[in-house]
Amino acid sequence: MKDVISYIDQHRQRFVDELIEWVKIPAISSDPERAPDMARNAEHLAESLRGLGADRVEVWPTAGHPAVFAEWLHAPGAPTLLVYGHHDVQPVDPLDEWVTPPFEPAIRDGRLWGRGVVDDKGQVYIHVKAIEAFIKTRKRLPINLKLIVEGEEEIGSEHLDALMREKSADLRADFVCVSDTAMFGRNIPSLCVGLRGLAYLEVRVDGPKNDLHSGSFGGGLLNPVNALAAMIAKLHDENGRVTVPGFYDRVHELTASERAEIKSLPFDEPEWLASTGSPAIHGEKGYSTLERVWARPTLDCNGIVGGFHGVGAKTIIPARAMAKISCRLVPHQEPEEIARLVGEHLKKIAPPGVRVTVEYLHGGRPYLAPTDHPVFEVAKRAFTKAFGQPTVFIREGGSIPFVRTIADATGKPCLLMGFGQPDENAHAPNEWLDLENYQLGIKSAAYLYEELLSVR
Ligand code: BES
Ligand code: ZN
């Protein structure tokens, strides 16, 4: 591997420069006005893959934003790896909290700052550059490799299922690798073996036909903002458990060995709390913080609006209120079922003075990796070779809908080999990528491709 590794060292700066060019494209999938940027973003990636000896490089249109596909199938008898990533990024608000503008990537303190640098453009480029290193030094990859990079991950991968059905033959592989998660901490290479799922709802509460004078009508009608706040307050009990009937029915308790594995990690809770800026730890009674965020289901209000929020005071009974509610799900919970249970419960606890409507926006299913499969030891070895540190198994509380979908469709194990950091500010202002991790990530991917030859 000396040839490949030294190529990665020699081209370190150019690999960063090329990532910077891609990050400049504002690929915000949730903003319909950015659709042309999404197309340009996909084309930019496809262009950076051309010239790397692929048999095919294609931009796949969907009913939403396009995906990019490429494949290298010149290793007869060797396994085929499917690498997945996403090229869309999160919105950038609040814009005034960014130290440097989100789409003008800047280097400070050994980090690259900008929207999408780690979630997920930098992690997609880790694979692109590992591929390049093999092609430029050896003219071929050690294994067969397929790359799919979708454009709607941050908005629930709405059109991915249809695309995967249409392209099921193209996506066939022996193993799947996704780089869209974080490491447990600095210099701790980490394979993520569990992701939570998601069910996302929007709740509308309607009262009077328009805002009313609160002097003339206040006290005589139910205020929709009061009603919605009271309903949300009822969704947890004093032990931090979700009160929706049936919510925990399919949840399996963590086993003693799962709990021991989580407990064995060097988790610094005060540091974790300090990194959030929140004044205290809070959560479901009977579980540690890592258990709560990795392996227990949750219900959270992501936003709530209604009534007057301008400067000063205005005396009204608002006509309506709205909240966005999401549930993180653990194995055996199903997004549609949880959305239905939460929706039914909200309607049941709605007081008579308001009308409640609930809409299911999107969801994704949880994933638990089959860690007894030999490929996990191989991936650990590859990661450890690059970082010179032992690799640990972790879980993550976030969701990547594709992972469970591909695992179910193919029955193949998925390696979540992520190179972010817990405080990387993904989805927040000042997102950053550690440039050392970027470099070591490229080496890890290269070692992985090589090591996969030893798995059958
Ligand atoms: N990279 C994240 C997934 C992730 C989040 C991994 C936190 C590890 C920790 C991904 O881009 C993401 O944000 N996913 C969404 C999916 C949702 C829109 C279905 C999420 O988790 O909110
Ligand atoms: Zn994300």
XYZ file of C-alpha atoms and ligand atoms in Angstrom:
479
model
C 0.000 0.000 0.000
C 3.051 2.266 0.110
C 2.383 3.602 -3.401
C -1.237 4.489 -2.638
C -0.505 5.967 0.792
C 2.337 8.120 -0.462
C 0.138 9.374 -3.325
C -2.404 10.446 -0.684
C 0.359 12.263 1.209
C 1.712 13.981 -1.895
C -1.656 15.307 -2.983
C -2.899 16.356 0.439
C -3.280 20.063 -0.349
C -4.974 19.542 -3.713
C -7.499 17.170 -2.113
C -8.453 20.003 0.251
C -8.564 22.601 -2.539
C -10.874 20.428 -4.606
C -13.218 19.855 -1.692
C -13.333 23.625 -1.162
C -14.521 24.150 -4.744
C -17.396 21.705 -4.234
C -18.424 23.166 -0.870
C -18.876 26.565 -2.568
C -22.019 25.276 -4.303
C -24.999 26.009 -2.015
C -26.715 22.643 -2.297
C -29.563 23.178 0.175
C -32.064 20.479 -0.735
C -34.908 21.878 1.393
C -35.028 25.160 -0.529
C -36.945 24.825 -3.836
C -35.118 27.887 -5.179
C -31.847 25.966 -4.904
C -32.922 23.259 -7.364
C -30.548 24.589 -10.071
C -27.701 24.546 -7.500
C -28.593 20.953 -6.635
C -28.292 19.992 -10.293
C -24.990 21.878 -10.582
C -23.775 20.208 -7.399
C -24.491 16.719 -8.760
C -22.840 17.597 -12.072
C -19.751 18.934 -10.252
C -19.368 15.623 -8.412
C -19.900 13.619 -11.595
C -17.268 15.739 -13.314
C -14.765 15.099 -10.528
C -15.320 11.357 -11.012
C -14.781 11.436 -14.754
C -11.160 10.764 -15.535
C -10.893 8.276 -12.675
C -11.285 5.246 -14.907
C -14.896 4.470 -14.019
C -16.949 2.252 -16.325
C -19.921 4.525 -15.777
C -20.446 7.938 -14.256
C -24.099 8.968 -14.374
C -26.361 11.607 -12.939
C -29.627 9.872 -12.101
C -32.673 12.119 -12.174
C -35.420 11.547 -9.576
C -38.789 13.203 -8.991
C -36.775 15.431 -6.621
C -33.047 16.185 -6.659
C -30.652 14.032 -8.729
C -28.294 11.342 -7.456
C -24.825 10.551 -8.810
C -23.734 7.018 -9.624
C -20.379 5.581 -10.691
C -18.902 2.108 -10.871
C -15.557 0.382 -11.311
C -15.945 -3.334 -12.026
C -12.484 -4.516 -13.001
C -11.633 -6.897 -10.174
C -13.084 -10.239 -11.239
C -13.524 -12.588 -8.293
C -13.097 -9.776 -5.775
C -16.008 -8.504 -3.678
C -18.104 -5.499 -4.674
C -18.449 -2.562 -2.297
C -21.289 -0.060 -2.542
C -20.328 3.332 -1.103
C -23.193 5.677 -0.232
C -23.146 9.381 0.624
C -25.243 12.493 0.103
C -24.427 15.688 -1.762
C -27.170 17.871 -0.296
C -26.572 20.092 2.743
C -28.617 21.679 5.510
C -29.901 25.271 5.473
C -27.543 27.882 6.934
C -29.698 29.991 9.244
C -28.944 31.727 11.590
C -26.540 33.227 9.058
C -25.190 35.960 11.356
C -23.707 33.334 13.700
C -21.231 32.099 11.076
C -17.677 33.358 11.635
C -17.003 33.030 7.886
C -19.799 32.665 5.296
C -21.112 29.092 4.904
C -20.383 28.857 1.189
C -17.000 30.587 1.297
C -15.056 27.709 2.885
C -12.128 28.858 5.025
C -9.269 27.093 6.810
C -8.615 27.974 10.474
C -6.994 25.913 13.243
C -6.422 22.880 11.031
C -10.100 22.763 10.171
C -12.133 23.498 7.071
C -15.212 25.599 7.892
C -18.336 25.735 5.741
C -21.763 24.190 5.206
C -21.520 20.547 4.200
C -17.762 20.161 4.809
C -18.372 17.110 7.007
C -22.109 16.391 6.422
C -21.500 15.032 3.922
C -19.377 16.480 1.107
C -16.006 16.001 2.811
C -16.868 12.400 3.635
C -17.972 11.710 0.058
C -14.687 13.204 -1.190
C -12.779 10.917 1.177
C -13.929 8.038 -1.022
C -13.475 9.924 -4.289
C -9.864 10.665 -3.352
C -9.163 7.121 -2.141
C -10.434 5.886 -5.504
C -8.235 8.414 -7.279
C -5.187 7.272 -5.331
C -5.610 3.690 -6.571
C -6.441 4.632 -10.145
C -3.516 7.036 -10.464
C -0.975 4.690 -8.911
C -2.219 1.269 -10.071
C -4.754 2.023 -12.828
C -7.317 -0.113 -10.999
C -9.073 -0.663 -7.704
C -8.370 -3.800 -5.653
C -12.111 -4.546 -5.441
C -15.208 -3.730 -7.480
C -16.737 -0.487 -6.323
C -20.029 1.309 -6.861
C -20.720 4.803 -5.599
C -24.174 6.293 -5.060
C -24.484 9.852 -3.782
C -28.052 11.052 -3.275
C -29.370 14.622 -3.148
C -32.237 14.385 -0.663
C -30.825 12.836 2.499
C -31.318 15.983 4.580
C -35.011 16.118 3.637
C -35.889 12.484 4.335
C -34.703 10.735 1.147
C -38.212 10.995 -0.259
C -37.483 9.672 -3.744
C -34.733 7.237 -2.829
C -36.946 4.157 -2.457
C -38.296 4.572 -5.983
C -34.773 5.116 -7.329
C -33.487 2.038 -5.511
C -36.289 -0.084 -6.947
C -35.589 1.224 -10.436
C -31.831 0.658 -10.095
C -31.774 -2.425 -7.882
C -29.529 -4.342 -10.282
C -27.013 -1.462 -10.425
C -26.845 -1.277 -6.644
C -26.119 -4.954 -6.043
C -23.010 -5.428 -3.878
C -21.444 -7.626 -1.209
C -20.872 -4.864 1.338
C -22.094 -1.338 1.878
C -20.027 1.521 3.302
C -21.431 4.861 4.443
C -19.274 7.754 5.645
C -21.777 10.160 7.196
C -21.250 9.750 10.939
C -18.785 11.010 13.551
C -15.914 9.462 15.489
C -16.345 8.997 19.238
C -13.711 11.671 19.866
C -10.336 13.006 18.729
C -8.154 10.290 17.321
C -10.605 7.521 18.220
C -11.455 5.714 14.977
C -15.052 4.564 15.396
C -17.295 2.226 13.473
C -20.909 3.104 14.046
C -23.021 -0.028 14.486
C -26.409 1.496 15.251
C -28.494 4.403 13.984
C -31.857 5.582 15.215
C -34.820 5.956 12.886
C -37.101 8.945 12.569
C -40.772 9.858 12.277
C -41.492 13.532 11.554
C -44.901 15.170 12.016
C -46.483 18.573 11.635
C -49.352 19.475 13.963
C -51.785 22.294 13.269
C -54.165 23.661 15.846
C -56.940 25.941 14.566
C -59.303 28.058 16.636
C -61.160 31.211 15.566
C -61.336 32.146 11.860
C -58.869 35.019 12.422
C -56.904 36.652 15.243
C -59.260 38.270 17.753
C -58.965 41.143 20.257
C -57.947 39.430 23.491
C -59.851 41.996 25.530
C -63.136 41.352 23.789
C -62.753 37.577 23.344
C -60.064 36.426 25.825
C -61.565 34.093 28.410
C -64.481 33.171 26.163
C -62.694 30.965 23.624
C -59.819 28.484 23.740
C -56.533 30.034 22.592
C -54.863 27.650 20.042
C -51.363 28.535 21.274
C -52.346 27.719 24.870
C -53.959 24.497 23.655
C -50.952 23.353 21.626
C -48.511 24.160 24.444
C -50.649 22.146 26.891
C -50.833 19.214 24.469
C -47.060 19.160 23.961
C -46.501 19.378 27.708
C -48.571 16.200 28.128
C -46.350 14.142 25.815
C -43.774 13.335 28.547
C -44.261 12.179 32.117
C -42.196 13.144 35.174
C -39.694 10.348 34.402
C -38.971 11.723 30.953
C -40.922 8.932 29.259
C -43.137 9.498 26.251
C -46.805 9.156 27.244
C -48.178 8.152 23.831
C -49.927 4.776 24.265
C -48.092 2.019 22.394
C -44.961 4.137 21.853
C -42.662 1.639 23.624
C -44.546 -1.528 22.673
C -41.972 -2.751 20.152
C -38.897 -1.413 21.947
C -36.532 -4.112 23.217
C -34.660 -3.402 26.419
C -30.915 -3.061 26.033
C -29.177 -6.305 26.932
C -26.590 -6.439 29.695
C -23.824 -6.838 27.129
C -25.057 -3.899 25.027
C -25.111 -1.749 28.147
C -21.630 -2.959 29.120
C -20.274 -2.174 25.648
C -21.654 1.376 25.810
C -20.373 1.816 29.352
C -16.878 0.723 28.362
C -16.397 3.812 26.156
C -14.427 6.730 27.607
C -17.413 9.108 27.740
C -16.734 12.408 29.457
C -20.203 13.572 30.423
C -19.248 16.982 31.897
C -17.294 17.761 28.725
C -20.206 16.602 26.576
C -22.569 18.827 28.541
C -20.183 21.788 28.358
C -19.923 21.403 24.566
C -23.707 21.881 24.319
C -23.899 24.998 26.507
C -26.999 23.559 28.182
C -27.167 23.990 32.003
C -27.951 20.376 32.954
C -28.283 16.794 31.763
C -31.883 15.698 31.253
C -33.594 12.561 29.993
C -35.455 9.341 30.541
C -34.960 7.986 34.055
C -32.998 4.759 34.377
C -30.653 5.279 31.420
C -27.213 6.808 30.956
C -26.747 9.738 28.597
C -25.191 7.594 25.864
C -28.000 5.062 26.182
C -30.542 7.873 25.916
C -29.071 9.411 22.779
C -28.070 6.209 21.012
C -30.492 3.509 21.976
C -33.693 4.940 23.439
C -36.572 6.447 21.471
C -37.457 10.111 21.905
C -40.137 12.644 21.067
C -39.122 16.261 20.508
C -40.796 19.449 19.463
C -38.464 20.920 16.805
C -40.323 24.175 16.443
C -43.509 25.880 17.491
C -45.101 28.975 16.004
C -48.300 30.868 16.490
C -49.686 34.281 17.273
C -47.746 37.494 17.647
C -43.947 37.544 17.741
C -43.084 41.041 16.531
C -41.515 43.779 18.670
C -43.446 45.075 21.620
C -46.875 43.844 22.658
C -50.052 43.093 20.753
C -53.160 41.840 22.474
C -54.719 38.980 20.522
C -56.191 35.522 20.703
C -54.337 33.901 17.779
C -56.299 32.036 15.144
C -53.892 29.109 14.962
C -50.664 27.465 16.133
C -48.346 24.906 14.579
C -45.602 22.592 15.823
C -43.083 20.266 14.187
C -42.585 17.069 16.145
C -40.032 14.347 15.563
C -39.487 10.972 17.168
C -36.143 9.183 17.062
C -36.769 5.460 16.824
C -34.907 2.367 17.938
C -34.885 -1.132 16.438
C -38.315 -2.707 15.848
C -40.165 0.617 15.916
C -41.723 1.575 12.567
C -41.943 5.236 11.467
C -45.488 5.036 10.011
C -46.819 3.266 13.068
C -45.227 5.716 15.498
C -46.485 8.669 13.436
C -49.997 7.202 13.560
C -49.837 6.592 17.321
C -48.567 10.098 18.050
C -51.114 11.668 15.685
C -54.021 9.737 17.204
C -52.894 10.611 20.709
C -52.599 14.314 19.887
C -56.149 14.284 18.538
C -57.359 12.422 21.606
C -55.838 14.907 24.063
C -56.900 17.948 22.016
C -59.354 20.025 24.024
C -62.797 20.565 22.422
C -62.211 24.270 21.701
C -59.727 23.681 18.822
C -59.449 21.628 15.623
C -56.262 19.529 15.309
C -54.763 18.186 12.085
C -51.622 16.088 11.895
C -49.512 15.466 8.827
C -46.742 12.848 8.532
C -43.836 14.547 6.737
C -41.224 11.799 6.466
C -39.422 9.033 8.244
C -36.612 6.528 8.197
C -36.060 3.190 9.895
C -33.418 2.407 12.554
C -30.381 0.210 11.887
C -28.427 -2.225 13.993
C -25.377 -3.770 12.334
C -24.687 -7.530 12.361
C -21.347 -7.034 14.107
C -20.579 -10.752 14.231
C -20.044 -10.650 10.452
C -16.287 -10.879 9.711
C -16.320 -7.676 7.623
C -16.527 -5.596 10.809
C -13.156 -6.871 12.033
C -11.710 -6.112 8.604
C -13.064 -2.565 8.680
C -11.690 -2.100 12.198
C -8.276 -3.212 10.959
C -8.343 -0.767 8.042
C -9.396 2.145 10.231
C -6.778 1.293 12.854
C -4.022 1.087 10.231
C -4.741 4.635 9.075
C -5.129 6.231 12.502
C -2.617 4.155 14.462
C -5.222 3.815 17.233
C -7.609 1.006 18.155
C -11.046 1.252 16.554
C -14.141 1.202 18.765
C -17.759 0.308 18.034
C -20.198 3.118 18.769
C -23.801 3.964 17.929
C -25.249 7.274 16.821
C -28.561 8.894 17.602
C -28.997 10.352 14.104
C -30.654 8.737 11.117
C -29.655 7.757 7.587
C -32.739 6.193 5.969
C -30.769 4.605 3.118
C -28.810 2.360 5.481
C -31.728 0.271 6.661
C -33.353 0.288 3.231
C -30.265 -1.118 1.510
C -29.588 -3.571 4.347
C -33.130 -4.943 4.081
C -33.117 -4.997 0.291
C -29.783 -6.805 -0.036
C -29.231 -8.546 3.303
C -25.651 -7.201 3.207
C -23.847 -5.602 6.159
C -23.342 -1.846 6.206
C -20.120 -0.300 7.501
C -20.723 3.143 8.977
C -17.191 4.455 8.782
C -17.470 8.112 9.739
C -14.789 10.768 10.066
C -16.623 13.640 11.750
C -16.271 14.813 15.353
C -19.040 15.032 17.966
C -18.769 18.848 18.103
C -18.458 19.373 14.341
C -21.526 21.676 14.235
C -23.381 19.634 11.641
C -26.791 21.262 10.963
C -25.580 24.299 12.969
C -23.622 27.490 12.230
C -19.835 27.020 11.796
C -19.754 23.423 10.580
C -16.176 22.158 10.383
C -14.081 19.232 9.190
C -10.791 18.303 10.846
C -8.315 18.287 7.949
C -6.179 15.635 9.604
C -9.236 13.377 9.767
C -9.941 14.137 6.114
C -6.453 12.926 5.225
C -6.607 9.884 7.513
C -10.116 9.201 6.249
C -8.827 8.928 2.690
C -6.183 6.478 3.924
C -8.779 4.504 5.917
C -10.966 4.155 2.834
C -7.963 3.043 0.782
C -7.005 0.425 3.401
C -10.620 -0.720 3.555
C -10.804 -1.327 -0.195
C -7.599 -3.331 -0.019
C -8.538 -5.283 3.105
C -11.958 -6.252 1.771
C -10.136 -8.674 -0.505
C -9.635 -10.867 2.527
C -13.381 -11.260 3.313
C -15.437 -13.892 1.626
N -25.087 12.815 8.885
C -26.418 12.811 9.396
C -26.730 11.550 10.173
C -26.148 11.569 11.541
C -26.584 12.480 12.469
C -25.186 10.681 11.889
C -26.046 12.519 13.743
C -24.642 10.719 13.151
C -25.061 11.627 14.074
C -27.421 12.952 8.273
O -27.000 13.827 7.273
C -28.690 13.517 8.845
O -28.687 14.610 9.314
N -29.778 12.761 8.788
C -31.084 13.226 9.140
C -32.038 12.254 8.511
C -33.466 12.672 8.512
C -33.705 13.942 7.751
C -34.319 11.547 7.965
C -31.242 13.267 10.655
O -30.703 12.423 11.371
O -31.911 14.188 11.132
Zn -27.223 15.866 8.081
